[in-house]
PDB file of C-alpha atoms in Angstrom:
ATOM      1  CA  UNK A 513       8.690   8.060 -15.129  1.00 64.00           C
ATOM      2  CA  UNK A 514       7.403   8.840 -11.711  1.00 77.00           C
ATOM      3  CA  UNK A 515       9.331   8.347  -8.508  1.00 87.00           C
ATOM      4  CA  UNK A 516       8.672   8.994  -4.849  1.00 92.00           C
ATOM      5  CA  UNK A 517      11.449   9.611  -2.350  1.00 94.00           C
ATOM      6  CA  UNK A 518      10.994   9.598   1.384  1.00 95.00           C
ATOM      7  CA  UNK A 519      13.954  11.454   2.740  1.00 94.00           C
ATOM      8  CA  UNK A 520      14.095   9.863   6.181  1.00 95.00           C
ATOM      9  CA  UNK A 521      13.946   6.168   6.961  1.00 95.00           C
ATOM     10  CA  UNK A 522      13.392   6.831  10.665  1.00 97.00           C
ATOM     11  CA  UNK A 523      12.064   9.828  12.555  1.00 98.00           C
ATOM     12  CA  UNK A 524      11.884   9.995  16.323  1.00 98.00           C
ATOM     13  CA  UNK A 525       9.906  12.647  18.197  1.00 98.00           C
ATOM     14  CA  UNK A 526       8.699  13.196  21.716  1.00 97.00           C
ATOM     15  CA  UNK A 527       5.033  12.996  22.536  1.00 97.00           C
ATOM     16  CA  UNK A 528       3.385  16.378  22.129  1.00 97.00           C
ATOM     17  CA  UNK A 529       5.986  17.747  19.699  1.00 98.00           C
ATOM     18  CA  UNK A 530       5.441  18.353  15.972  1.00 98.00           C
ATOM     19  CA  UNK A 531       5.882  15.659  13.362  1.00 98.00           C
ATOM     20  CA  UNK A 532       7.430  16.223   9.934  1.00 98.00           C
ATOM     21  CA  UNK A 533       7.790  13.351   7.469  1.00 98.00           C
ATOM     22  CA  UNK A 534       9.348  14.402   4.202  1.00 98.00           C
ATOM     23  CA  UNK A 535       8.465  13.259   0.724  1.00 96.00           C
ATOM     24  CA  UNK A 536       9.586  14.425  -2.688  1.00 95.00           C
ATOM     25  CA  UNK A 537       8.188  13.272  -5.971  1.00 91.00           C
ATOM     26  CA  UNK A 538       9.032  13.487  -9.606  1.00 88.00           C
ATOM     27  CA  UNK A 539       6.444  13.122 -12.290  1.00 74.00           C
ATOM     28  CA  UNK A 540       5.924  14.015 -15.875  1.00 67.00           C
ATOM     29  CA  UNK A 541       2.223  14.354 -15.154  1.00 65.00           C
ATOM     30  CA  UNK A 542       0.159  16.109 -12.566  1.00 68.00           C
ATOM     31  CA  UNK A 543       0.384  13.503  -9.847  1.00 77.00           C
ATOM     32  CA  UNK A 544      -1.996  11.982  -7.415  1.00 86.00           C
ATOM     33  CA  UNK A 545      -0.251  11.743  -4.064  1.00 91.00           C
ATOM     34  CA  UNK A 546      -1.175   9.841  -0.945  1.00 93.00           C
ATOM     35  CA  UNK A 547       0.071   9.224   2.552  1.00 96.00           C
ATOM     36  CA  UNK A 548      -0.651   5.878   4.128  1.00 95.00           C
ATOM     37  CA  UNK A 549       0.060   4.617   7.625  1.00 95.00           C
ATOM     38  CA  UNK A 550       0.791   1.017   8.515  1.00 93.00           C
ATOM     39  CA  UNK A 551       0.796  -0.287  12.048  1.00 91.00           C
ATOM     40  CA  UNK A 552       2.694  -3.536  12.770  1.00 85.00           C
ATOM     41  CA  UNK A 553       1.203  -6.543  11.002  1.00 79.00           C
ATOM     42  CA  UNK A 554      -1.648  -4.457   9.657  1.00 84.00           C
ATOM     43  CA  UNK A 555      -2.707  -3.281   6.244  1.00 86.00           C
ATOM     44  CA  UNK A 556      -2.426   0.257   4.937  1.00 90.00           C
ATOM     45  CA  UNK A 557      -4.726   2.994   6.131  1.00 91.00           C
ATOM     46  CA  UNK A 558      -5.171   6.098   4.011  1.00 91.00           C
ATOM     47  CA  UNK A 559      -4.289   9.274   5.907  1.00 95.00           C
ATOM     48  CA  UNK A 560      -4.896  11.786   3.146  1.00 93.00           C
ATOM     49  CA  UNK A 561      -4.746  12.300  -0.592  1.00 90.00           C
ATOM     50  CA  UNK A 562      -3.902  15.098  -2.990  1.00 90.00           C
ATOM     51  CA  UNK A 563      -5.932  15.299  -6.152  1.00 80.00           C
ATOM     52  CA  UNK A 564      -5.171  18.857  -7.336  1.00 77.00           C
ATOM     53  CA  UNK A 565      -8.291  20.324  -5.724  1.00 74.00           C
ATOM     54  CA  UNK A 566      -6.367  22.039  -2.926  1.00 82.00           C
ATOM     55  CA  UNK A 567      -2.668  22.235  -2.151  1.00 88.00           C
ATOM     56  CA  UNK A 568      -3.157  21.917   1.607  1.00 94.00           C
ATOM     57  CA  UNK A 569      -4.760  18.607   2.353  1.00 94.00           C
ATOM     58  CA  UNK A 570      -6.178  17.700   5.742  1.00 95.00           C
ATOM     59  CA  UNK A 571      -6.370  14.062   6.702  1.00 94.00           C
ATOM     60  CA  UNK A 572      -7.406  11.904   9.585  1.00 94.00           C
ATOM     61  CA  UNK A 573      -5.952  11.959  13.098  1.00 94.00           C
ATOM     62  CA  UNK A 574      -4.768  15.548  12.800  1.00 96.00           C
ATOM     63  CA  UNK A 575      -2.371  14.962   9.923  1.00 97.00           C
ATOM     64  CA  UNK A 576      -2.050  17.280   6.973  1.00 97.00           C
ATOM     65  CA  UNK A 577       0.205  17.645   3.954  1.00 97.00           C
ATOM     66  CA  UNK A 578       0.971  20.466   1.586  1.00 94.00           C
ATOM     67  CA  UNK A 579       1.613  19.967  -2.101  1.00 92.00           C
ATOM     68  CA  UNK A 580       4.358  22.311  -3.243  1.00 92.00           C
ATOM     69  CA  UNK A 581       4.905  22.100  -6.948  1.00 88.00           C
ATOM     70  CA  UNK A 582       7.904  24.435  -6.940  1.00 89.00           C
ATOM     71  CA  UNK A 583       9.672  22.146  -4.474  1.00 91.00           C
ATOM     72  CA  UNK A 584       8.133  18.901  -5.782  1.00 91.00           C
ATOM     73  CA  UNK A 585       7.322  18.055  -2.188  1.00 94.00           C
ATOM     74  CA  UNK A 586       4.399  16.593  -0.273  1.00 95.00           C
ATOM     75  CA  UNK A 587       5.539  16.580   3.329  1.00 97.00           C
ATOM     76  CA  UNK A 588       3.314  15.168   6.061  1.00 98.00           C
ATOM     77  CA  UNK A 589       2.903  17.122   9.288  1.00 98.00           C
ATOM     78  CA  UNK A 590       1.086  16.954  12.576  1.00 98.00           C
ATOM     79  CA  UNK A 591       1.258  19.656  15.254  1.00 97.00           C
ATOM     80  CA  UNK A 592       1.448  17.335  18.223  1.00 97.00           C
ATOM     81  CA  UNK A 593       2.531  13.696  18.177  1.00 97.00           C
ATOM     82  CA  UNK A 594       0.639  11.059  20.093  1.00 97.00           C
ATOM     83  CA  UNK A 595       1.984   7.708  21.203  1.00 96.00           C
ATOM     84  CA  UNK A 596      -0.510   5.985  18.904  1.00 95.00           C
ATOM     85  CA  UNK A 597       1.095   7.706  15.898  1.00 97.00           C
ATOM     86  CA  UNK A 598       4.096   5.383  16.132  1.00 97.00           C
ATOM     87  CA  UNK A 599       3.981   3.402  12.888  1.00 96.00           C
ATOM     88  CA  UNK A 600       5.375   3.154   9.382  1.00 95.00           C
ATOM     89  CA  UNK A 601       4.336   5.878   6.964  1.00 97.00           C
ATOM     90  CA  UNK A 602       4.368   5.586   3.192  1.00 96.00           C
ATOM     91  CA  UNK A 603       4.261   8.397   0.680  1.00 95.00           C
ATOM     92  CA  UNK A 604       2.703   7.079  -2.497  1.00 93.00           C
ATOM     93  CA  UNK A 605       2.384   8.539  -5.960  1.00 89.00           C
ATOM     94  CA  UNK A 606      -0.252   7.573  -8.464  1.00 82.00           C
ATOM     95  CA  UNK A 607       0.210   7.741 -12.182  1.00 74.00           C
ATOM     96  CA  UNK A 608      -1.644   6.097 -15.027  1.00 71.00           C
ATOM     97  CA  UNK A 609      -3.460   3.719 -12.744  1.00 73.00           C
ATOM     98  CA  UNK A 610      -0.460   2.426 -10.822  1.00 80.00           C
ATOM     99  CA  UNK A 611       0.952   3.346  -7.434  1.00 86.00           C
ATOM    100  CA  UNK A 612       4.584   4.083  -6.739  1.00 88.00           C
ATOM    101  CA  UNK A 613       5.570   3.589  -3.127  1.00 91.00           C
ATOM    102  CA  UNK A 614       8.233   5.415  -1.212  1.00 93.00           C
ATOM    103  CA  UNK A 615      10.474   3.258   0.945  1.00 93.00           C
ATOM    104  CA  UNK A 616       8.663   4.266   4.099  1.00 95.00           C
ATOM    105  CA  UNK A 617       9.494   6.259   7.211  1.00 97.00           C
ATOM    106  CA  UNK A 618       9.282   4.698  10.614  1.00 96.00           C
ATOM    107  CA  UNK A 619       7.951   7.151  13.168  1.00 97.00           C
ATOM    108  CA  UNK A 620       8.868   6.553  16.791  1.00 97.00           C
ATOM    109  CA  UNK A 621       7.209   8.553  19.548  1.00 97.00           C
ATOM    110  CA  UNK A 622       8.949   8.849  22.901  1.00 96.00           C
ATOM    111  CA  UNK A 623       6.931   9.463  26.065  1.00 94.00           C
TER     112      UNK A 623
ATOM    113  CA  UNK B 724     -16.140   4.060   2.423  1.00 67.00           C
ATOM    114  CA  UNK B 725     -14.651   1.405   0.198  1.00 81.00           C
ATOM    115  CA  UNK B 726     -13.719  -1.721   2.125  1.00 89.00           C
ATOM    116  CA  UNK B 727     -11.461  -4.530   1.025  1.00 93.00           C
ATOM    117  CA  UNK B 728     -11.171  -7.753   2.983  1.00 94.00           C
ATOM    118  CA  UNK B 729      -8.616 -10.534   2.866  1.00 96.00           C
ATOM    119  CA  UNK B 730      -8.892 -14.090   4.044  1.00 96.00           C
ATOM    120  CA  UNK B 731      -7.174 -15.647   5.848  1.00 97.00           C
ATOM    121  CA  UNK B 732      -5.430 -13.012   7.932  1.00 95.00           C
ATOM    122  CA  UNK B 733      -2.642 -15.428   8.705  1.00 95.00           C
ATOM    123  CA  UNK B 734      -1.764 -18.917   7.556  1.00 97.00           C
ATOM    124  CA  UNK B 735       0.939 -21.416   8.424  1.00 97.00           C
ATOM    125  CA  UNK B 736       1.606 -24.236   6.028  1.00 96.00           C
ATOM    126  CA  UNK B 737       4.130 -26.951   5.325  1.00 96.00           C
ATOM    127  CA  UNK B 738       6.682 -26.645   2.583  1.00 97.00           C
ATOM    128  CA  UNK B 739       5.391 -28.018  -0.707  1.00 96.00           C
ATOM    129  CA  UNK B 740       1.723 -27.277  -0.095  1.00 97.00           C
ATOM    130  CA  UNK B 741      -0.371 -24.633  -1.849  1.00 97.00           C
ATOM    131  CA  UNK B 742      -2.108 -21.758  -0.152  1.00 97.00           C
ATOM    132  CA  UNK B 743      -4.978 -19.647  -1.480  1.00 97.00           C
ATOM    133  CA  UNK B 744      -5.561 -16.076  -0.339  1.00 97.00           C
ATOM    134  CA  UNK B 745      -8.817 -14.299  -1.113  1.00 97.00           C
ATOM    135  CA  UNK B 746      -9.290 -10.604  -1.661  1.00 96.00           C
ATOM    136  CA  UNK B 747     -12.797  -9.160  -1.732  1.00 95.00           C
ATOM    137  CA  UNK B 748     -14.167  -5.688  -2.369  1.00 92.00           C
ATOM    138  CA  UNK B 749     -17.140  -5.541  -0.016  1.00 92.00           C
ATOM    139  CA  UNK B 750     -19.092  -2.483  -1.099  1.00 87.00           C
ATOM    140  CA  UNK B 751     -17.883  -1.639  -4.559  1.00 87.00           C
ATOM    141  CA  UNK B 752     -17.013  -3.267  -7.851  1.00 87.00           C
ATOM    142  CA  UNK B 753     -13.350  -3.554  -8.670  1.00 87.00           C
ATOM    143  CA  UNK B 754     -12.388  -4.141 -12.260  1.00 84.00           C
ATOM    144  CA  UNK B 755      -8.767  -4.073 -11.211  1.00 90.00           C
ATOM    145  CA  UNK B 756      -7.136  -5.599  -8.177  1.00 93.00           C
ATOM    146  CA  UNK B 757      -3.479  -5.573  -7.238  1.00 94.00           C
ATOM    147  CA  UNK B 758      -1.340  -7.986  -5.265  1.00 96.00           C
ATOM    148  CA  UNK B 759       1.621  -6.763  -3.265  1.00 95.00           C
ATOM    149  CA  UNK B 760       4.257  -8.476  -1.213  1.00 95.00           C
ATOM    150  CA  UNK B 761       5.943  -6.860   1.746  1.00 92.00           C
ATOM    151  CA  UNK B 762       9.166  -8.116   3.296  1.00 87.00           C
ATOM    152  CA  UNK B 763       9.979  -7.255   6.930  1.00 83.00           C
ATOM    153  CA  UNK B 764      10.756  -3.578   7.413  1.00 80.00           C
ATOM    154  CA  UNK B 765      10.380  -2.961   3.678  1.00 84.00           C
ATOM    155  CA  UNK B 766       7.985  -1.192   1.407  1.00 88.00           C
ATOM    156  CA  UNK B 767       5.328  -2.873  -0.684  1.00 90.00           C
ATOM    157  CA  UNK B 768       6.393  -4.571  -3.890  1.00 92.00           C
ATOM    158  CA  UNK B 769       3.796  -4.900  -6.627  1.00 93.00           C
ATOM    159  CA  UNK B 770       3.565  -8.503  -7.764  1.00 95.00           C
ATOM    160  CA  UNK B 771       0.775  -8.386 -10.295  1.00 95.00           C
ATOM    161  CA  UNK B 772      -2.212  -6.496 -11.594  1.00 93.00           C
ATOM    162  CA  UNK B 773      -5.415  -8.465 -11.949  1.00 90.00           C
ATOM    163  CA  UNK B 774      -8.189  -7.418 -14.296  1.00 86.00           C
ATOM    164  CA  UNK B 775     -11.597  -9.055 -14.036  1.00 84.00           C
ATOM    165  CA  UNK B 776     -12.094 -11.694 -16.680  1.00 82.00           C
ATOM    166  CA  UNK B 777      -8.593 -11.575 -18.108  1.00 85.00           C
ATOM    167  CA  UNK B 778      -5.123 -12.842 -17.301  1.00 88.00           C
ATOM    168  CA  UNK B 779      -3.112 -11.074 -14.675  1.00 92.00           C
ATOM    169  CA  UNK B 780      -0.139  -8.936 -15.588  1.00 93.00           C
ATOM    170  CA  UNK B 781       2.919  -9.884 -13.574  1.00 95.00           C
ATOM    171  CA  UNK B 782       5.787  -7.627 -12.656  1.00 93.00           C
ATOM    172  CA  UNK B 783       9.263  -8.511 -13.745  1.00 93.00           C
ATOM    173  CA  UNK B 784      10.798 -11.238 -11.637  1.00 93.00           C
ATOM    174  CA  UNK B 785       7.502 -12.616 -10.327  1.00 95.00           C
ATOM    175  CA  UNK B 786       6.854 -16.211 -11.367  1.00 94.00           C
ATOM    176  CA  UNK B 787       3.338 -16.500 -12.761  1.00 92.00           C
ATOM    177  CA  UNK B 788       3.330 -20.287 -12.350  1.00 94.00           C
ATOM    178  CA  UNK B 789       4.294 -19.899  -8.716  1.00 96.00           C
ATOM    179  CA  UNK B 790       1.792 -17.164  -7.866  1.00 97.00           C
ATOM    180  CA  UNK B 791      -1.498 -17.972  -9.567  1.00 96.00           C
ATOM    181  CA  UNK B 792      -3.968 -15.115  -9.724  1.00 95.00           C
ATOM    182  CA  UNK B 793      -7.620 -15.434 -10.600  1.00 91.00           C
ATOM    183  CA  UNK B 794     -10.054 -12.523 -10.863  1.00 89.00           C
ATOM    184  CA  UNK B 795     -13.287 -14.217 -11.792  1.00 83.00           C
ATOM    185  CA  UNK B 796     -15.718 -11.573 -10.557  1.00 89.00           C
ATOM    186  CA  UNK B 797     -15.853  -7.855  -9.920  1.00 89.00           C
ATOM    187  CA  UNK B 798     -15.555  -8.407  -6.184  1.00 92.00           C
ATOM    188  CA  UNK B 799     -13.141 -11.302  -5.808  1.00 94.00           C
ATOM    189  CA  UNK B 800      -9.533 -11.991  -6.692  1.00 94.00           C
ATOM    190  CA  UNK B 801      -7.479 -14.903  -5.405  1.00 96.00           C
ATOM    191  CA  UNK B 802      -3.760 -15.457  -5.096  1.00 97.00           C
ATOM    192  CA  UNK B 803      -2.570 -19.054  -4.861  1.00 97.00           C
ATOM    193  CA  UNK B 804       0.989 -19.671  -3.765  1.00 97.00           C
ATOM    194  CA  UNK B 805       1.811 -23.048  -5.284  1.00 97.00           C
ATOM    195  CA  UNK B 806       4.328 -25.468  -3.809  1.00 96.00           C
ATOM    196  CA  UNK B 807       5.177 -22.980  -1.105  1.00 96.00           C
ATOM    197  CA  UNK B 808       8.676 -22.799   0.309  1.00 96.00           C
ATOM    198  CA  UNK B 809      10.054 -20.957   3.336  1.00 96.00           C
ATOM    199  CA  UNK B 810      11.304 -18.117   1.143  1.00 95.00           C
ATOM    200  CA  UNK B 811       7.671 -17.437   0.178  1.00 96.00           C
ATOM    201  CA  UNK B 812       6.932 -16.490   3.763  1.00 96.00           C
ATOM    202  CA  UNK B 813       5.854 -12.874   3.674  1.00 95.00           C
ATOM    203  CA  UNK B 814       3.037 -10.399   4.194  1.00 94.00           C
ATOM    204  CA  UNK B 815       0.743 -10.329   1.161  1.00 96.00           C
ATOM    205  CA  UNK B 816      -1.523  -7.337   0.652  1.00 95.00           C
ATOM    206  CA  UNK B 817      -4.177  -6.857  -1.983  1.00 96.00           C
ATOM    207  CA  UNK B 818      -5.797  -3.660  -3.141  1.00 94.00           C
ATOM    208  CA  UNK B 819      -8.696  -2.798  -5.383  1.00 92.00           C
ATOM    209  CA  UNK B 820      -9.567   0.114  -7.588  1.00 87.00           C
ATOM    210  CA  UNK B 821     -13.130   1.365  -7.623  1.00 77.00           C
ATOM    211  CA  UNK B 822     -14.165   1.566 -11.252  1.00 69.00           C
ATOM    212  CA  UNK B 823     -16.669   4.304 -10.505  1.00 69.00           C
ATOM    213  CA  UNK B 824     -14.212   6.465  -8.636  1.00 63.00           C
ATOM    214  CA  UNK B 825     -13.268   9.731 -10.236  1.00 59.00           C
ATOM    215  CA  UNK B 826      -9.846   9.384  -8.676  1.00 56.00           C
ATOM    216  CA  UNK B 827      -8.369   7.022 -11.172  1.00 57.00           C
ATOM    217  CA  UNK B 828      -5.270   6.239  -9.222  1.00 68.00           C
ATOM    218  CA  UNK B 829      -6.712   5.562  -5.774  1.00 80.00           C
ATOM    219  CA  UNK B 830      -6.546   2.008  -4.490  1.00 87.00           C
ATOM    220  CA  UNK B 831      -8.166   0.579  -1.385  1.00 90.00           C
ATOM    221  CA  UNK B 832      -6.068  -1.875   0.575  1.00 92.00           C
ATOM    222  CA  UNK B 833      -6.930  -5.068   2.334  1.00 94.00           C
ATOM    223  CA  UNK B 834      -5.619  -5.816   5.839  1.00 93.00           C
ATOM    224  CA  UNK B 835      -2.996  -8.249   4.580  1.00 94.00           C
ATOM    225  CA  UNK B 836      -2.284 -11.951   4.982  1.00 96.00           C
ATOM    226  CA  UNK B 837       0.732 -13.219   6.907  1.00 95.00           C
ATOM    227  CA  UNK B 838       2.020 -16.400   5.271  1.00 96.00           C
ATOM    228  CA  UNK B 839       4.506 -18.571   7.123  1.00 96.00           C
ATOM    229  CA  UNK B 840       5.890 -21.625   5.360  1.00 96.00           C
ATOM    230  CA  UNK B 841       7.575 -24.158   7.606  1.00 95.00           C
TER     231      UNK B 841
END
Protein backbone atom coordinates (compact mmCIF):
# COMPACT_ATOMS: atom_id res chain seq x y z
CA UNK A 1 0.00 0.00 0.00
CA UNK A 2 1.11 3.50 -0.67
CA UNK A 3 1.40 6.21 1.93
CA UNK A 4 2.51 9.82 1.94
CA UNK A 5 3.90 11.53 5.02
CA UNK A 6 4.40 15.24 5.36
CA UNK A 7 6.84 15.65 8.17
CA UNK A 8 5.84 19.14 9.29
CA UNK A 9 2.33 20.37 9.94
CA UNK A 10 3.48 23.99 10.06
CA UNK A 11 6.51 25.76 8.65
CA UNK A 12 7.24 29.42 9.23
CA UNK A 13 9.84 31.36 7.25
CA UNK A 14 10.75 34.97 6.72
CA UNK A 15 10.17 36.63 3.39
CA UNK A 16 13.18 36.20 1.14
CA UNK A 17 14.51 33.09 2.90
CA UNK A 18 14.44 29.55 1.51
CA UNK A 19 11.46 27.25 1.86
CA UNK A 20 11.70 23.52 2.55
CA UNK A 21 8.56 21.40 2.88
CA UNK A 22 9.30 17.76 3.53
CA UNK A 23 7.52 14.74 2.16
CA UNK A 24 8.29 11.05 2.33
CA UNK A 25 6.45 8.33 0.51
CA UNK A 26 6.21 4.60 0.53
CA UNK A 27 5.07 2.64 -2.45
CA UNK A 28 5.31 -0.81 -3.84
CA UNK A 29 5.23 0.69 -7.32
CA UNK A 30 7.06 3.45 -9.08
CA UNK A 31 4.96 6.34 -7.85
CA UNK A 32 3.52 9.42 -9.38
CA UNK A 33 4.05 12.29 -6.97
CA UNK A 34 2.55 15.74 -6.88
CA UNK A 35 2.67 18.91 -4.86
CA UNK A 36 -0.46 21.00 -4.65
CA UNK A 37 -1.05 24.37 -3.03
CA UNK A 38 -4.33 25.49 -1.52
CA UNK A 39 -5.05 29.06 -0.56
CA UNK A 40 -7.85 29.72 1.98
CA UNK A 41 -11.27 28.72 0.69
CA UNK A 42 -9.85 27.82 -2.69
CA UNK A 43 -9.38 24.62 -4.61
CA UNK A 44 -6.08 22.87 -5.22
CA UNK A 45 -3.55 24.21 -7.66
CA UNK A 46 -0.90 21.89 -9.07
CA UNK A 47 2.62 23.14 -8.37
CA UNK A 48 4.56 20.31 -9.96
CA UNK A 49 4.50 16.60 -10.68
CA UNK A 50 6.98 13.75 -10.84
CA UNK A 51 6.40 11.14 -13.48
CA UNK A 52 9.80 9.39 -13.61
CA UNK A 53 11.05 11.48 -16.53
CA UNK A 54 13.43 13.54 -14.40
CA UNK A 55 14.27 13.42 -10.71
CA UNK A 56 14.47 17.20 -10.35
CA UNK A 57 11.12 18.69 -11.17
CA UNK A 58 10.56 22.40 -11.68
CA UNK A 59 7.13 23.81 -11.04
CA UNK A 60 5.32 27.09 -11.07
CA UNK A 61 6.13 30.14 -8.96
CA UNK A 62 9.76 29.15 -8.50
CA UNK A 63 9.08 25.89 -6.68
CA UNK A 64 10.93 22.69 -7.38
CA UNK A 65 11.14 19.22 -5.89
CA UNK A 66 13.63 16.41 -6.13
CA UNK A 67 12.66 12.77 -6.18
CA UNK A 68 15.17 10.75 -4.18
CA UNK A 69 14.46 7.07 -4.38
CA UNK A 70 17.17 6.12 -1.89
CA UNK A 71 15.57 8.37 0.71
CA UNK A 72 11.97 7.85 -0.48
CA UNK A 73 11.59 11.61 -0.37
CA UNK A 74 10.04 14.30 -2.54
CA UNK A 75 10.75 17.52 -0.70
CA UNK A 76 9.48 20.84 -2.04
CA UNK A 77 11.84 23.82 -2.10
CA UNK A 78 11.93 27.43 -3.15
CA UNK A 79 15.01 29.65 -2.89
CA UNK A 80 13.23 32.76 -1.70
CA UNK A 81 9.82 32.90 -0.04
CA UNK A 82 7.27 35.50 -1.01
CA UNK A 83 4.36 36.67 1.09
CA UNK A 84 1.96 35.23 -1.49
CA UNK A 85 3.40 31.75 -0.86
CA UNK A 86 1.60 31.57 2.48
CA UNK A 87 -0.86 28.70 2.04
CA UNK A 88 -1.45 25.03 2.71
CA UNK A 89 0.69 22.60 0.74
CA UNK A 90 -0.18 18.98 0.04
CA UNK A 91 2.16 16.24 -1.07
CA UNK A 92 0.16 13.69 -2.99
CA UNK A 93 1.00 10.24 -4.27
CA UNK A 94 -0.71 8.54 -7.15
CA UNK A 95 -1.06 4.82 -7.51
CA UNK A 96 -3.37 2.70 -9.59
CA UNK A 97 -5.60 5.60 -10.46
CA UNK A 98 -6.13 6.93 -6.95
CA UNK A 99 -4.51 9.77 -5.05
CA UNK A 100 -3.16 9.52 -1.54
CA UNK A 101 -2.95 12.85 0.24
CA UNK A 102 -0.48 13.87 2.89
CA UNK A 103 -1.94 15.70 5.86
CA UNK A 104 -0.72 19.04 4.59
CA UNK A 105 1.83 21.62 5.69
CA UNK A 106 0.80 25.14 6.46
CA UNK A 107 3.41 27.62 5.28
CA UNK A 108 3.52 30.98 7.01
CA UNK A 109 5.67 33.78 5.64
CA UNK A 110 6.73 36.59 7.95
CA UNK A 111 7.53 40.03 6.56
CA UNK B 1 -4.70 23.11 -19.61
CA UNK B 2 -7.43 20.94 -18.17
CA UNK B 3 -10.05 22.97 -16.34
CA UNK B 4 -12.65 21.73 -13.91
CA UNK B 5 -15.46 23.94 -12.67
CA UNK B 6 -17.83 23.58 -9.75
CA UNK B 7 -21.16 25.21 -9.16
CA UNK B 8 -22.16 26.75 -6.87
CA UNK B 9 -19.01 28.05 -5.21
CA UNK B 10 -20.86 28.45 -1.95
CA UNK B 11 -24.32 27.56 -0.74
CA UNK B 12 -26.25 28.08 2.47
CA UNK B 13 -29.28 25.95 3.11
CA UNK B 14 -31.69 25.03 5.86
CA UNK B 15 -31.46 21.76 7.70
CA UNK B 16 -33.49 19.04 6.02
CA UNK B 17 -33.19 20.38 2.48
CA UNK B 18 -31.18 18.84 -0.35
CA UNK B 19 -28.35 20.53 -2.17
CA UNK B 20 -26.90 19.65 -5.57
CA UNK B 21 -23.31 20.45 -6.51
CA UNK B 22 -22.16 20.24 -10.12
CA UNK B 23 -18.70 19.37 -11.32
CA UNK B 24 -17.80 19.93 -14.96
CA UNK B 25 -14.69 19.21 -17.01
CA UNK B 26 -14.61 22.14 -19.42
CA UNK B 27 -12.06 21.17 -22.05
CA UNK B 28 -11.60 17.45 -21.74
CA UNK B 29 -13.58 14.27 -21.30
CA UNK B 30 -13.47 12.67 -17.89
CA UNK B 31 -14.47 9.06 -17.61
CA UNK B 32 -13.73 9.24 -13.91
CA UNK B 33 -14.51 11.98 -11.45
CA UNK B 34 -13.83 12.05 -7.74
CA UNK B 35 -15.57 13.76 -4.86
CA UNK B 36 -13.65 14.86 -1.81
CA UNK B 37 -14.63 16.45 1.45
CA UNK B 38 -12.35 18.73 3.41
CA UNK B 39 -12.88 19.64 7.05
CA UNK B 40 -11.36 22.86 8.43
CA UNK B 41 -7.58 22.71 8.64
CA UNK B 42 -7.61 19.11 7.41
CA UNK B 43 -6.57 17.25 4.33
CA UNK B 44 -8.92 16.04 1.63
CA UNK B 45 -10.92 12.91 2.28
CA UNK B 46 -12.04 10.90 -0.73
CA UNK B 47 -15.77 10.28 -0.56
CA UNK B 48 -16.45 8.46 -3.79
CA UNK B 49 -15.23 7.66 -7.26
CA UNK B 50 -17.66 8.29 -10.08
CA UNK B 51 -17.39 6.53 -13.42
CA UNK B 52 -19.44 7.75 -16.36
CA UNK B 53 -22.50 5.63 -16.93
CA UNK B 54 -22.11 3.44 -13.87
CA UNK B 55 -22.73 3.58 -10.15
CA UNK B 56 -20.31 5.44 -7.97
CA UNK B 57 -17.94 3.62 -5.67
CA UNK B 58 -18.12 4.99 -2.14
CA UNK B 59 -15.36 4.94 0.42
CA UNK B 60 -15.90 3.21 3.70
CA UNK B 61 -18.02 5.22 6.08
CA UNK B 62 -19.63 7.41 3.41
CA UNK B 63 -23.40 6.98 3.19
CA UNK B 64 -24.40 6.47 -0.43
CA UNK B 65 -28.04 7.33 0.30
CA UNK B 66 -26.96 10.57 1.91
CA UNK B 67 -24.51 11.63 -0.80
CA UNK B 68 -26.03 10.84 -4.18
CA UNK B 69 -23.61 10.91 -7.08
CA UNK B 70 -24.57 10.93 -10.72
CA UNK B 71 -22.12 10.89 -13.62
CA UNK B 72 -24.37 10.93 -16.64
CA UNK B 73 -21.94 12.36 -19.18
CA UNK B 74 -18.23 12.56 -19.82
CA UNK B 75 -18.14 16.17 -18.67
CA UNK B 76 -20.57 16.33 -15.77
CA UNK B 77 -20.87 14.73 -12.35
CA UNK B 78 -23.23 15.86 -9.61
CA UNK B 79 -23.19 15.37 -5.87
CA UNK B 80 -26.50 15.76 -4.05
CA UNK B 81 -26.43 16.08 -0.29
CA UNK B 82 -29.85 14.83 0.77
CA UNK B 83 -31.63 15.98 3.92
CA UNK B 84 -28.66 18.10 4.86
CA UNK B 85 -27.77 18.64 8.49
CA UNK B 86 -25.30 21.03 10.13
CA UNK B 87 -22.69 18.28 10.39
CA UNK B 88 -22.69 18.10 6.57
CA UNK B 89 -21.31 21.61 6.44
CA UNK B 90 -17.94 21.34 4.76
CA UNK B 91 -15.84 22.19 1.72
CA UNK B 92 -16.57 19.77 -1.12
CA UNK B 93 -14.04 19.44 -3.93
CA UNK B 94 -14.36 17.44 -7.11
CA UNK B 95 -11.65 16.30 -9.46
CA UNK B 96 -11.56 14.70 -12.86
CA UNK B 97 -9.18 12.41 -14.66
CA UNK B 98 -8.47 13.04 -18.31
CA UNK B 99 -8.99 9.75 -20.09
CA UNK B 100 -6.55 10.71 -22.82
CA UNK B 101 -3.80 11.70 -20.44
CA UNK B 102 -0.72 9.54 -20.43
CA UNK B 103 -0.33 10.31 -16.75
CA UNK B 104 -2.82 7.84 -15.44
CA UNK B 105 -2.84 9.11 -11.91
CA UNK B 106 -3.17 12.86 -12.48
CA UNK B 107 -6.42 14.49 -11.44
CA UNK B 108 -7.56 18.03 -12.11
CA UNK B 109 -9.36 19.74 -9.26
CA UNK B 110 -12.33 22.02 -9.18
CA UNK B 111 -12.33 25.20 -7.07
CA UNK B 112 -14.53 23.68 -4.38
CA UNK B 113 -17.99 24.35 -2.97
CA UNK B 114 -18.50 25.67 0.55
CA UNK B 115 -21.68 24.18 2.00
CA UNK B 116 -23.17 25.67 5.15
CA UNK B 117 -26.23 24.01 6.65
CA UNK B 118 -28.12 26.11 9.17
